[in-house]
mmCIF file of N, CA and C in Angstrom:
data_model
loop_
_atom_site.group_PDB
_atom_site.id
_atom_site.type_symbol
_atom_site.label_atom_id
_atom_site.label_comp_id
_atom_site.label_asym_id
_atom_site.label_seq_id
_atom_site.Cartn_x
_atom_site.Cartn_y
_atom_site.Cartn_z
ATOM 1 N N TYR A 114 77.333 43.733 20.406
ATOM 2 C CA TYR A 114 78.508 44.108 21.189
ATOM 3 C C TYR A 114 79.554 44.775 20.299
ATOM 4 N N ASN A 115 79.647 44.312 19.055
ATOM 5 C CA ASN A 115 80.684 44.876 18.190
ATOM 6 C C ASN A 115 80.324 46.268 17.683
ATOM 7 N N ARG A 116 79.122 46.728 17.933
ATOM 8 C CA ARG A 116 78.723 48.055 17.489
ATOM 9 C C ARG A 116 79.007 49.121 18.540
ATOM 10 N N LYS A 117 79.487 48.717 19.680
ATOM 11 C CA LYS A 117 79.757 49.663 20.749
ATOM 12 C C LYS A 117 80.918 50.574 20.346
ATOM 13 N N VAL A 118 80.713 51.862 20.453
ATOM 14 C CA VAL A 118 81.751 52.831 20.103
ATOM 15 C C VAL A 118 82.575 53.099 21.355
ATOM 16 N N ARG A 119 83.892 52.967 21.226
ATOM 17 C CA ARG A 119 84.768 53.145 22.378
ATOM 18 C C ARG A 119 85.744 54.294 22.141
ATOM 19 N N VAL A 120 86.187 54.880 23.216
ATOM 20 C CA VAL A 120 87.210 55.911 23.133
ATOM 21 C C VAL A 120 88.544 55.202 22.961
ATOM 22 N N GLY A 121 89.326 55.628 21.968
ATOM 23 C CA GLY A 121 90.591 54.964 21.684
ATOM 24 C C GLY A 121 91.752 55.582 22.436
ATOM 25 N N ARG A 122 92.957 55.296 21.965
ATOM 26 C CA ARG A 122 94.171 55.796 22.611
ATOM 27 C C ARG A 122 94.611 57.144 22.068
ATOM 28 N N GLY A 123 93.984 57.598 21.031
ATOM 29 C CA GLY A 123 94.361 58.897 20.478
ATOM 30 C C GLY A 123 93.758 59.094 19.110
ATOM 31 N N PHE A 124 93.944 60.286 18.576
ATOM 32 C CA PHE A 124 93.424 60.637 17.264
ATOM 33 C C PHE A 124 94.480 60.351 16.203
ATOM 34 N N THR A 125 94.033 60.051 14.990
ATOM 35 C CA THR A 125 94.969 59.806 13.896
ATOM 36 C C THR A 125 95.488 61.136 13.374
ATOM 37 N N ARG A 126 96.583 61.059 12.642
ATOM 38 C CA ARG A 126 97.140 62.278 12.055
ATOM 39 C C ARG A 126 96.189 62.861 11.016
ATOM 40 N N GLU A 127 95.471 61.972 10.330
ATOM 41 C CA GLU A 127 94.505 62.422 9.327
ATOM 42 C C GLU A 127 93.369 63.217 9.992
ATOM 43 N N GLU A 128 92.909 62.761 11.151
ATOM 44 C CA GLU A 128 91.856 63.478 11.880
ATOM 45 C C GLU A 128 92.355 64.834 12.351
ATOM 46 N N LEU A 129 93.582 64.863 12.859
ATOM 47 C CA LEU A 129 94.161 66.132 13.301
ATOM 48 C C LEU A 129 94.306 67.109 12.140
ATOM 49 N N GLN A 130 94.748 66.601 11.006
ATOM 50 C CA GLN A 130 94.938 67.443 9.831
ATOM 51 C C GLN A 130 93.599 68.010 9.358
ATOM 52 N N ALA A 131 92.547 67.176 9.389
ATOM 53 C CA ALA A 131 91.224 67.638 8.967
ATOM 54 C C ALA A 131 90.684 68.703 9.919
ATOM 55 N N ALA A 132 91.065 68.624 11.188
ATOM 56 C CA ALA A 132 90.628 69.614 12.164
ATOM 57 C C ALA A 132 91.531 70.848 12.170
ATOM 58 N N GLY A 133 92.612 70.803 11.405
ATOM 59 C CA GLY A 133 93.515 71.956 11.319
ATOM 60 C C GLY A 133 94.498 72.042 12.478
ATOM 61 N N ILE A 134 94.930 70.911 13.000
ATOM 62 C CA ILE A 134 95.853 70.876 14.130
ATOM 63 C C ILE A 134 97.086 70.088 13.722
ATOM 64 N N SER A 135 98.261 70.580 14.095
ATOM 65 C CA SER A 135 99.473 69.804 13.839
ATOM 66 C C SER A 135 99.665 68.820 14.983
ATOM 67 N N ALA A 136 100.389 67.748 14.717
ATOM 68 C CA ALA A 136 100.608 66.719 15.736
ATOM 69 C C ALA A 136 101.415 67.285 16.902
ATOM 70 N N ASN A 137 102.357 68.157 16.620
ATOM 71 C CA ASN A 137 103.169 68.752 17.688
ATOM 72 C C ASN A 137 102.320 69.646 18.586
ATOM 73 N N TYR A 138 101.445 70.445 17.989
ATOM 74 C CA TYR A 138 100.580 71.327 18.773
ATOM 75 C C TYR A 138 99.603 70.491 19.599
ATOM 76 N N ALA A 139 99.096 69.406 19.019
ATOM 77 C CA ALA A 139 98.153 68.545 19.730
ATOM 78 C C ALA A 139 98.779 68.009 21.009
ATOM 79 N N ALA A 140 100.040 67.634 20.934
ATOM 80 C CA ALA A 140 100.720 67.097 22.114
ATOM 81 C C ALA A 140 100.852 68.151 23.207
ATOM 82 N N THR A 141 100.959 69.425 22.830
ATOM 83 C CA THR A 141 101.142 70.479 23.837
ATOM 84 C C THR A 141 99.836 70.878 24.511
ATOM 85 N N VAL A 142 98.692 70.605 23.885
ATOM 86 C CA VAL A 142 97.415 71.015 24.481
ATOM 87 C C VAL A 142 96.609 69.831 25.007
ATOM 88 N N GLY A 143 97.229 68.675 25.136
ATOM 89 C CA GLY A 143 96.574 67.551 25.778
ATOM 90 C C GLY A 143 95.768 66.656 24.870
ATOM 91 N N ILE A 144 96.036 66.665 23.573
ATOM 92 C CA ILE A 144 95.347 65.779 22.643
ATOM 93 C C ILE A 144 96.273 64.613 22.333
ATOM 94 N N ALA A 145 95.810 63.410 22.602
ATOM 95 C CA ALA A 145 96.622 62.219 22.356
ATOM 96 C C ALA A 145 96.645 61.909 20.868
ATOM 97 N N VAL A 146 97.815 61.551 20.362
ATOM 98 C CA VAL A 146 97.984 61.199 18.952
ATOM 99 C C VAL A 146 98.422 59.739 18.882
ATOM 100 N N ASP A 147 97.658 58.942 18.132
ATOM 101 C CA ASP A 147 97.990 57.527 17.953
ATOM 102 C C ASP A 147 98.396 57.325 16.501
ATOM 103 N N HIS A 148 99.697 57.194 16.252
ATOM 104 C CA HIS A 148 100.200 57.075 14.883
ATOM 105 C C HIS A 148 99.919 55.710 14.288
ATOM 106 N N ARG A 149 99.511 54.731 15.111
ATOM 107 C CA ARG A 149 99.246 53.382 14.596
ATOM 108 C C ARG A 149 97.837 53.232 14.044
ATOM 109 N N ARG A 150 96.926 54.057 14.536
ATOM 110 C CA ARG A 150 95.531 53.920 14.114
ATOM 111 C C ARG A 150 95.342 54.313 12.662
ATOM 112 N N ARG A 151 94.344 53.697 12.002
ATOM 113 C CA ARG A 151 93.976 54.035 10.630
ATOM 114 C C ARG A 151 92.485 54.339 10.605
ATOM 115 N N ASN A 152 92.088 55.265 9.754
ATOM 116 C CA ASN A 152 90.671 55.562 9.587
ATOM 117 C C ASN A 152 90.093 54.610 8.555
ATOM 118 N N ARG A 153 89.132 53.801 8.977
ATOM 119 C CA ARG A 153 88.538 52.821 8.073
ATOM 120 C C ARG A 153 87.215 53.297 7.494
ATOM 121 N N SER A 154 86.648 54.374 8.046
ATOM 122 C CA SER A 154 85.394 54.879 7.500
ATOM 123 C C SER A 154 85.365 56.398 7.599
ATOM 124 N N ASP A 155 84.660 56.993 6.647
ATOM 125 C CA ASP A 155 84.532 58.453 6.638
ATOM 126 C C ASP A 155 83.672 58.933 7.802
ATOM 127 N N GLU A 156 82.729 58.100 8.248
ATOM 128 C CA GLU A 156 81.835 58.494 9.332
ATOM 129 C C GLU A 156 82.616 58.690 10.632
ATOM 130 N N SER A 157 83.482 57.737 10.960
ATOM 131 C CA SER A 157 84.259 57.864 12.196
ATOM 132 C C SER A 157 85.252 59.018 12.095
ATOM 133 N N LEU A 158 85.800 59.239 10.907
ATOM 134 C CA LEU A 158 86.710 60.367 10.696
ATOM 135 C C LEU A 158 85.976 61.672 10.968
ATOM 136 N N ALA A 159 84.791 61.824 10.384
ATOM 137 C CA ALA A 159 84.010 63.055 10.575
ATOM 138 C C ALA A 159 83.608 63.232 12.036
ATOM 139 N N ARG A 160 83.252 62.128 12.697
ATOM 140 C CA ARG A 160 82.849 62.183 14.102
ATOM 141 C C ARG A 160 84.008 62.649 14.980
ATOM 142 N N ASN A 161 85.205 62.121 14.731
ATOM 143 C CA ASN A 161 86.363 62.503 15.539
ATOM 144 C C ASN A 161 86.826 63.921 15.238
ATOM 145 N N VAL A 162 86.719 64.350 13.990
ATOM 146 C CA VAL A 162 87.060 65.739 13.651
ATOM 147 C C VAL A 162 86.109 66.677 14.380
ATOM 148 N N GLN A 163 84.826 66.316 14.428
ATOM 149 C CA GLN A 163 83.842 67.126 15.150
ATOM 150 C C GLN A 163 84.201 67.204 16.635
ATOM 151 N N ARG A 164 84.620 66.080 17.226
ATOM 152 C CA ARG A 164 85.020 66.071 18.635
ATOM 153 C C ARG A 164 86.229 66.971 18.871
ATOM 154 N N LEU A 165 87.197 66.920 17.952
ATOM 155 C CA LEU A 165 88.376 67.785 18.082
ATOM 156 C C LEU A 165 88.002 69.256 17.997
ATOM 157 N N GLN A 166 87.104 69.597 17.081
ATOM 158 C CA GLN A 166 86.697 70.992 16.938
ATOM 159 C C GLN A 166 85.939 71.483 18.168
ATOM 160 N N GLU A 167 85.119 70.610 18.762
ATOM 161 C CA GLU A 167 84.432 70.970 20.002
ATOM 162 C C GLU A 167 85.445 71.203 21.121
ATOM 163 N N TYR A 168 86.460 70.344 21.184
ATOM 164 C CA TYR A 168 87.489 70.476 22.212
ATOM 165 C C TYR A 168 88.248 71.800 22.049
ATOM 166 N N LEU A 169 88.605 72.119 20.819
ATOM 167 C CA LEU A 169 89.335 73.363 20.574
ATOM 168 C C LEU A 169 88.490 74.582 20.892
ATOM 169 N N ALA A 170 87.175 74.497 20.674
ATOM 170 C CA ALA A 170 86.295 75.620 20.982
ATOM 171 C C ALA A 170 86.243 75.869 22.486
ATOM 172 N N LYS A 171 86.331 74.792 23.296
ATOM 173 C CA LYS A 171 86.288 74.923 24.748
ATOM 174 C C LYS A 171 87.649 75.267 25.343
ATOM 175 N N LEU A 172 88.716 75.005 24.596
ATOM 176 C CA LEU A 172 90.073 75.147 25.107
ATOM 177 C C LEU A 172 90.449 76.620 25.283
ATOM 178 N N VAL A 173 91.036 76.926 26.433
ATOM 179 C CA VAL A 173 91.552 78.272 26.694
ATOM 180 C C VAL A 173 93.048 78.144 26.920
ATOM 181 N N VAL A 174 93.844 78.743 26.015
ATOM 182 C CA VAL A 174 95.295 78.664 26.104
ATOM 183 C C VAL A 174 95.842 80.060 26.377
ATOM 184 N N LEU A 175 96.617 80.163 27.428
ATOM 185 C CA LEU A 175 97.244 81.433 27.769
ATOM 186 C C LEU A 175 98.572 81.524 27.024
ATOM 187 N N PRO A 176 98.778 82.555 26.192
ATOM 188 C CA PRO A 176 100.033 82.667 25.439
ATOM 189 C C PRO A 176 101.238 82.749 26.373
ATOM 190 N N ARG A 177 102.347 82.145 25.964
ATOM 191 C CA ARG A 177 103.569 82.191 26.773
ATOM 192 C C ARG A 177 104.160 83.600 26.793
ATOM 193 N N ASN A 178 104.050 84.264 25.666
ATOM 194 C CA ASN A 178 104.582 85.611 25.571
ATOM 195 C C ASN A 178 103.666 86.575 26.327
ATOM 196 N N VAL A 179 104.222 87.266 27.327
ATOM 197 C CA VAL A 179 103.429 88.168 28.169
ATOM 198 C C VAL A 179 102.857 89.315 27.347
ATOM 199 N N LYS A 180 103.555 89.741 26.308
ATOM 200 C CA LYS A 180 103.096 90.867 25.489
ATOM 201 C C LYS A 180 101.831 90.507 24.697
ATOM 202 N N GLN A 181 101.625 89.230 24.437
ATOM 203 C CA GLN A 181 100.454 88.801 23.674
ATOM 204 C C GLN A 181 99.242 88.544 24.566
ATOM 205 N N ARG A 182 99.398 88.630 25.867
ATOM 206 C CA ARG A 182 98.297 88.367 26.785
ATOM 207 C C ARG A 182 97.422 89.609 26.924
ATOM 208 N N THR A 183 96.299 89.583 26.270
ATOM 209 C CA THR A 183 95.348 90.694 26.367
ATOM 210 C C THR A 183 94.484 90.498 27.604
ATOM 211 N N PRO A 184 93.870 91.563 28.103
ATOM 212 C CA PRO A 184 93.004 91.411 29.287
ATOM 213 C C PRO A 184 91.847 90.418 29.060
ATOM 214 N N GLU A 185 91.340 90.352 27.835
ATOM 215 C CA GLU A 185 90.243 89.421 27.551
ATOM 216 C C GLU A 185 90.716 87.965 27.693
ATOM 217 N N VAL A 186 91.918 87.697 27.180
ATOM 218 C CA VAL A 186 92.459 86.338 27.246
ATOM 219 C C VAL A 186 92.736 85.957 28.695
ATOM 220 N N VAL A 187 93.295 86.873 29.461
ATOM 221 C CA VAL A 187 93.595 86.601 30.865
ATOM 222 C C VAL A 187 92.302 86.361 31.643
ATOM 223 N N GLN A 188 91.283 87.168 31.369
ATOM 224 C CA GLN A 188 89.990 86.993 32.052
ATOM 225 C C GLN A 188 89.367 85.643 31.692
ATOM 226 N N ALA A 189 89.423 85.269 30.429
ATOM 227 C CA ALA A 189 88.886 83.972 30.005
ATOM 228 C C ALA A 189 89.652 82.839 30.674
ATOM 229 N N TYR A 190 90.957 83.018 30.819
ATOM 230 C CA TYR A 190 91.800 82.000 31.462
ATOM 231 C C TYR A 190 91.434 81.854 32.935
ATOM 232 N N ARG A 191 91.209 82.987 33.618
ATOM 233 C CA ARG A 191 90.880 82.940 35.047
ATOM 234 C C ARG A 191 89.482 82.382 35.296
ATOM 235 N N SER A 192 88.551 82.651 34.385
ATOM 236 C CA SER A 192 87.180 82.182 34.584
ATOM 237 C C SER A 192 86.960 80.752 34.078
ATOM 238 N N ALA A 193 87.982 80.165 33.430
ATOM 239 C CA ALA A 193 87.849 78.798 32.914
ATOM 240 C C ALA A 193 87.754 77.807 34.072
ATOM 241 N N VAL A 194 86.977 76.743 33.857
ATOM 242 C CA VAL A 194 86.774 75.722 34.878
ATOM 243 C C VAL A 194 87.418 74.423 34.398
ATOM 244 N N GLN A 195 88.143 73.784 35.305
ATOM 245 C CA GLN A 195 88.771 72.511 34.980
ATOM 246 C C GLN A 195 87.697 71.444 34.845
ATOM 247 N N VAL A 196 87.750 70.690 33.759
ATOM 248 C CA VAL A 196 86.747 69.666 33.500
ATOM 249 C C VAL A 196 87.209 68.345 34.098
ATOM 250 N N ALA A 197 86.300 67.671 34.807
ATOM 251 C CA ALA A 197 86.590 66.353 35.355
ATOM 252 C C ALA A 197 85.876 65.318 34.493
ATOM 253 N N GLY A 198 86.535 64.207 34.218
ATOM 254 C CA GLY A 198 85.932 63.171 33.388
ATOM 255 C C GLY A 198 86.255 63.392 31.922
ATOM 256 N N PRO A 199 85.498 62.744 31.032
ATOM 257 C CA PRO A 199 85.773 62.894 29.601
ATOM 258 C C PRO A 199 85.497 64.331 29.147
ATOM 259 N N VAL A 200 86.455 64.926 28.462
ATOM 260 C CA VAL A 200 86.333 66.317 28.044
ATOM 261 C C VAL A 200 85.270 66.452 26.959
ATOM 262 N N VAL A 201 85.379 65.642 25.927
ATOM 263 C CA VAL A 201 84.380 65.620 24.865
ATOM 264 C C VAL A 201 83.912 64.169 24.750
ATOM 265 N N PRO A 202 82.832 63.823 25.452
ATOM 266 C CA PRO A 202 82.396 62.429 25.435
ATOM 267 C C PRO A 202 81.873 62.023 24.062
ATOM 268 N N LEU A 203 81.837 60.727 23.833
ATOM 269 C CA LEU A 203 81.295 60.205 22.586
ATOM 270 C C LEU A 203 79.795 60.440 22.551
ATOM 271 N N ALA A 204 79.258 60.601 21.350
ATOM 272 C CA ALA A 204 77.824 60.792 21.198
ATOM 273 C C ALA A 204 77.092 59.538 21.662
ATOM 274 N N VAL A 205 75.933 59.734 22.235
ATOM 275 C CA VAL A 205 75.141 58.609 22.722
ATOM 276 C C VAL A 205 74.622 57.819 21.524
ATOM 277 N N ALA A 206 74.746 56.511 21.606
ATOM 278 C CA ALA A 206 74.284 55.641 20.525
ATOM 279 C C ALA A 206 72.762 55.677 20.457
ATOM 280 N N PRO A 207 72.197 55.508 19.259
ATOM 281 C CA PRO A 207 70.744 55.504 19.158
ATOM 282 C C PRO A 207 70.143 54.326 19.914
ATOM 283 N N ALA A 208 68.929 54.521 20.408
ATOM 284 C CA ALA A 208 68.271 53.474 21.178
ATOM 285 C C ALA A 208 67.949 52.290 20.276
ATOM 286 N N PRO A 209 68.041 51.081 20.802
ATOM 287 C CA PRO A 209 67.720 49.916 19.975
ATOM 288 C C PRO A 209 66.237 49.917 19.597
ATOM 289 N N GLU A 210 65.918 49.195 18.532
ATOM 290 C CA GLU A 210 64.539 49.129 18.073
ATOM 291 C C GLU A 210 63.659 48.460 19.114
ATOM 292 N N ALA A 211 62.414 48.913 19.165
ATOM 293 C CA ALA A 211 61.460 48.315 20.094
ATOM 294 C C ALA A 211 61.035 46.944 19.567
ATOM 295 N N PRO A 212 60.698 46.020 20.454
ATOM 296 C CA PRO A 212 60.258 44.698 19.996
ATOM 297 C C PRO A 212 58.995 44.812 19.141
ATOM 298 N N ARG A 213 58.873 43.921 18.172
ATOM 299 C CA ARG A 213 57.697 43.930 17.301
ATOM 300 C C ARG A 213 57.320 42.493 16.983
ATOM 301 N N ALA A 214 56.132 42.334 16.433
ATOM 302 C CA ALA A 214 55.646 41.005 16.100
ATOM 303 C C ALA A 214 56.344 40.504 14.837
ATOM 304 N N VAL A 215 56.569 39.201 14.769
ATOM 305 C CA VAL A 215 57.196 38.589 13.604
ATOM 306 C C VAL A 215 56.143 38.467 12.509
ATOM 307 N N THR A 216 56.475 38.915 11.295
ATOM 308 C CA THR A 216 55.520 38.874 10.187
ATOM 309 C C THR A 216 55.464 37.470 9.580
ATOM 310 N N ALA A 217 54.423 37.238 8.776
ATOM 311 C CA ALA A 217 54.255 35.923 8.133
ATOM 312 C C ALA A 217 55.398 35.658 7.158
ATOM 313 N N ALA A 218 55.838 36.694 6.429
ATOM 314 C CA ALA A 218 56.947 36.531 5.482
ATOM 315 C C ALA A 218 58.231 36.136 6.199
ATOM 316 N N GLU A 219 58.448 36.697 7.382
ATOM 317 C CA GLU A 219 59.644 36.352 8.153
ATOM 318 C C GLU A 219 59.570 34.917 8.683
ATOM 319 N N LYS A 220 58.354 34.468 9.000
ATOM 320 C CA LYS A 220 58.201 33.093 9.461
ATOM 321 C C LYS A 220 58.447 32.099 8.318
ATOM 322 N N GLN A 221 58.044 32.482 7.107
ATOM 323 C CA GLN A 221 58.209 31.618 5.938
ATOM 324 C C GLN A 221 59.664 31.537 5.480
ATOM 325 N N ALA A 222 60.423 32.607 5.697
ATOM 326 C CA ALA A 222 61.794 32.674 5.197
ATOM 327 C C ALA A 222 62.673 31.620 5.856
ATOM 328 N N GLN A 223 63.574 31.067 5.056
ATOM 329 C CA GLN A 223 64.534 30.089 5.561
ATOM 330 C C GLN A 223 65.929 30.680 5.375
ATOM 331 N N ALA A 224 66.451 31.224 6.450
ATOM 332 C CA ALA A 224 67.713 31.944 6.381
ATOM 333 C C ALA A 224 68.864 31.051 5.926
ATOM 334 N N PHE A 225 68.955 29.857 6.466
ATOM 335 C CA PHE A 225 70.075 28.978 6.132
ATOM 336 C C PHE A 225 70.064 28.625 4.653
ATOM 337 N N VAL A 226 68.882 28.266 4.140
ATOM 338 C CA VAL A 226 68.768 27.888 2.728
ATOM 339 C C VAL A 226 69.124 29.072 1.838
ATOM 340 N N THR A 227 68.627 30.247 2.183
ATOM 341 C CA THR A 227 68.921 31.458 1.391
ATOM 342 C C THR A 227 70.414 31.742 1.356
ATOM 343 N N LEU A 228 71.074 31.640 2.507
ATOM 344 C CA LEU A 228 72.514 31.897 2.565
ATOM 345 C C LEU A 228 73.300 30.859 1.771
ATOM 346 N N ARG A 229 72.913 29.589 1.875
ATOM 347 C CA ARG A 229 73.625 28.545 1.134
ATOM 348 C C ARG A 229 73.456 28.720 -0.372
ATOM 349 N N GLN A 230 72.245 29.110 -0.805
ATOM 350 C CA GLN A 230 72.016 29.334 -2.230
ATOM 351 C C GLN A 230 72.863 30.509 -2.723
ATOM 352 N N ALA A 231 72.908 31.571 -1.945
ATOM 353 C CA ALA A 231 73.718 32.738 -2.331
ATOM 354 C C ALA A 231 75.191 32.348 -2.402
ATOM 355 N N HIS A 232 75.644 31.535 -1.458
ATOM 356 C CA HIS A 232 77.041 31.085 -1.449
ATOM 357 C C HIS A 232 77.339 30.250 -2.694
ATOM 358 N N GLY A 233 76.420 29.346 -3.033
ATOM 359 C CA GLY A 233 76.615 28.499 -4.206
ATOM 360 C C GLY A 233 76.636 29.294 -5.497
ATOM 361 N N ILE A 234 75.745 30.264 -5.613
ATOM 362 C CA ILE A 234 75.710 31.115 -6.811
ATOM 363 C C ILE A 234 77.014 31.886 -6.938
ATOM 364 N N LEU A 235 77.466 32.455 -5.838
ATOM 365 C CA LEU A 235 78.708 33.222 -5.861
ATOM 366 C C LEU A 235 79.901 32.342 -6.206
ATOM 367 N N LYS A 236 79.910 31.125 -5.682
ATOM 368 C CA LYS A 236 81.029 30.219 -5.902
ATOM 369 C C LYS A 236 81.108 29.756 -7.365
ATOM 370 N N SER A 237 79.951 29.536 -7.984
ATOM 371 C CA SER A 237 79.938 29.024 -9.360
ATOM 372 C C SER A 237 79.741 30.117 -10.404
ATOM 373 N N GLN A 238 79.874 31.361 -10.011
ATOM 374 C CA GLN A 238 79.618 32.472 -10.918
ATOM 375 C C GLN A 238 80.562 32.468 -12.118
ATOM 376 N N GLY A 239 81.816 32.202 -11.906
ATOM 377 C CA GLY A 239 82.790 32.193 -12.997
ATOM 378 C C GLY A 239 82.500 31.090 -14.005
ATOM 379 N N LYS A 240 82.179 29.891 -13.502
ATOM 380 C CA LYS A 240 81.857 28.774 -14.402
ATOM 381 C C LYS A 240 80.599 29.073 -15.203
ATOM 382 N N THR A 241 79.613 29.673 -14.559
ATOM 383 C CA THR A 241 78.352 29.991 -15.235
ATOM 384 C C THR A 241 78.588 30.996 -16.348
ATOM 385 N N GLU A 242 79.361 32.029 -16.062
ATOM 386 C CA GLU A 242 79.653 33.051 -17.087
ATOM 387 C C GLU A 242 80.437 32.453 -18.248
ATOM 388 N N LYS A 243 81.363 31.564 -17.949
ATOM 389 C CA LYS A 243 82.156 30.915 -18.993
ATOM 390 C C LYS A 243 81.248 30.056 -19.885
ATOM 391 N N ARG A 244 80.327 29.288 -19.271
ATOM 392 C CA ARG A 244 79.384 28.467 -20.014
ATOM 393 C C ARG A 244 78.492 29.313 -20.921
ATOM 394 N N ARG A 245 78.016 30.449 -20.381
ATOM 395 C CA ARG A 245 77.177 31.353 -21.176
ATOM 396 C C ARG A 245 77.937 31.880 -22.377
ATOM 397 N N ALA A 246 79.183 32.289 -22.154
ATOM 398 C CA ALA A 246 79.997 32.819 -23.245
ATOM 399 C C ALA A 246 80.232 31.744 -24.308
ATOM 400 N N GLU A 247 80.503 30.498 -23.897
ATOM 401 C CA GLU A 247 80.723 29.414 -24.860
ATOM 402 C C GLU A 247 79.452 29.122 -25.660
ATOM 403 N N ARG A 248 78.283 29.123 -25.006
ATOM 404 C CA ARG A 248 77.026 28.900 -25.710
ATOM 405 C C ARG A 248 76.758 30.007 -26.714
ATOM 406 N N LYS A 249 77.027 31.243 -26.278
ATOM 407 C CA LYS A 249 76.813 32.394 -27.165
ATOM 408 C C LYS A 249 77.722 32.301 -28.382
ATOM 409 N N GLU A 250 78.964 31.917 -28.151
ATOM 410 C CA GLU A 250 79.938 31.779 -29.229
ATOM 411 C C GLU A 250 79.539 30.632 -30.176
ATOM 412 N N ALA A 251 79.111 29.516 -29.597
ATOM 413 C CA ALA A 251 78.679 28.372 -30.414
ATOM 414 C C ALA A 251 77.459 28.737 -31.248
ATOM 415 N N LYS A 252 76.545 29.465 -30.664
ATOM 416 C CA LYS A 252 75.345 29.893 -31.387
ATOM 417 C C LYS A 252 75.708 30.838 -32.521
ATOM 418 N N ALA A 253 76.646 31.750 -32.284
ATOM 419 C CA ALA A 253 77.082 32.691 -33.310
ATOM 420 C C ALA A 253 77.780 31.952 -34.445
ATOM 421 N N ASN A 254 78.587 30.929 -34.112
ATOM 422 C CA ASN A 254 79.294 30.150 -35.124
ATOM 423 C C ASN A 254 78.339 29.308 -35.954
ATOM 424 N N SER A 255 77.304 28.754 -35.298
ATOM 425 C CA SER A 255 76.364 27.900 -36.022
ATOM 426 C C SER A 255 75.480 28.713 -36.984
ATOM 427 N N VAL A 256 75.190 29.948 -36.630
ATOM 428 C CA VAL A 256 74.374 30.802 -37.495
ATOM 429 C C VAL A 256 75.162 31.196 -38.729
ATOM 430 N N LYS A 257 76.453 31.431 -38.600
ATOM 431 C CA LYS A 257 77.291 31.849 -39.713
ATOM 432 C C LYS A 257 77.418 30.743 -40.781
ATOM 433 N N LYS A 258 77.391 29.485 -40.381
ATOM 434 C CA LYS A 258 77.576 28.374 -41.316
ATOM 435 C C LYS A 258 76.349 28.163 -42.079
#
C-alpha cells in the first residue's frame, strides 16, 4: 500500500526550476505549486519534471499582445481540445510479480533469527571494535617488550 504513487497538491519549486518554469508563470498556466513539499528522491524529481515537460508540450497559450498572435498560433489555439480528467496522468505502476513456488532455501531460512542477529551485531559494533583495538594495542605492546 505504501508503494502506491499518488498525485499531490502541486509541484515543488525545484521541479519547476528543473523543467525551466518560474513559479509565477506556473500559476498563470494552471500548474499548482506546493511550496511545502520537498523532493526526497531523484527518481520522483525526474518523473515530475518529465510530467511538466509533457504538459508544456501539450499546452497552447495565446499571447495577450495581439501583435504577437501569428496565424499559426491562432489556428493551434482554435483547434486545441479541452482535456477532461487528469491532464498528465501518473505512469502506470509495474505489474506485481507472478506467484511462484517457495524454494528449499527459503523454507530453511529463519527471518526472525536473522533479523535479531543483525540487530545484535549492529548494537554491539562499537564495543567489538573497541575490544579489537585494545587487543591489537596489547599485542603490539607485548611484542615490543
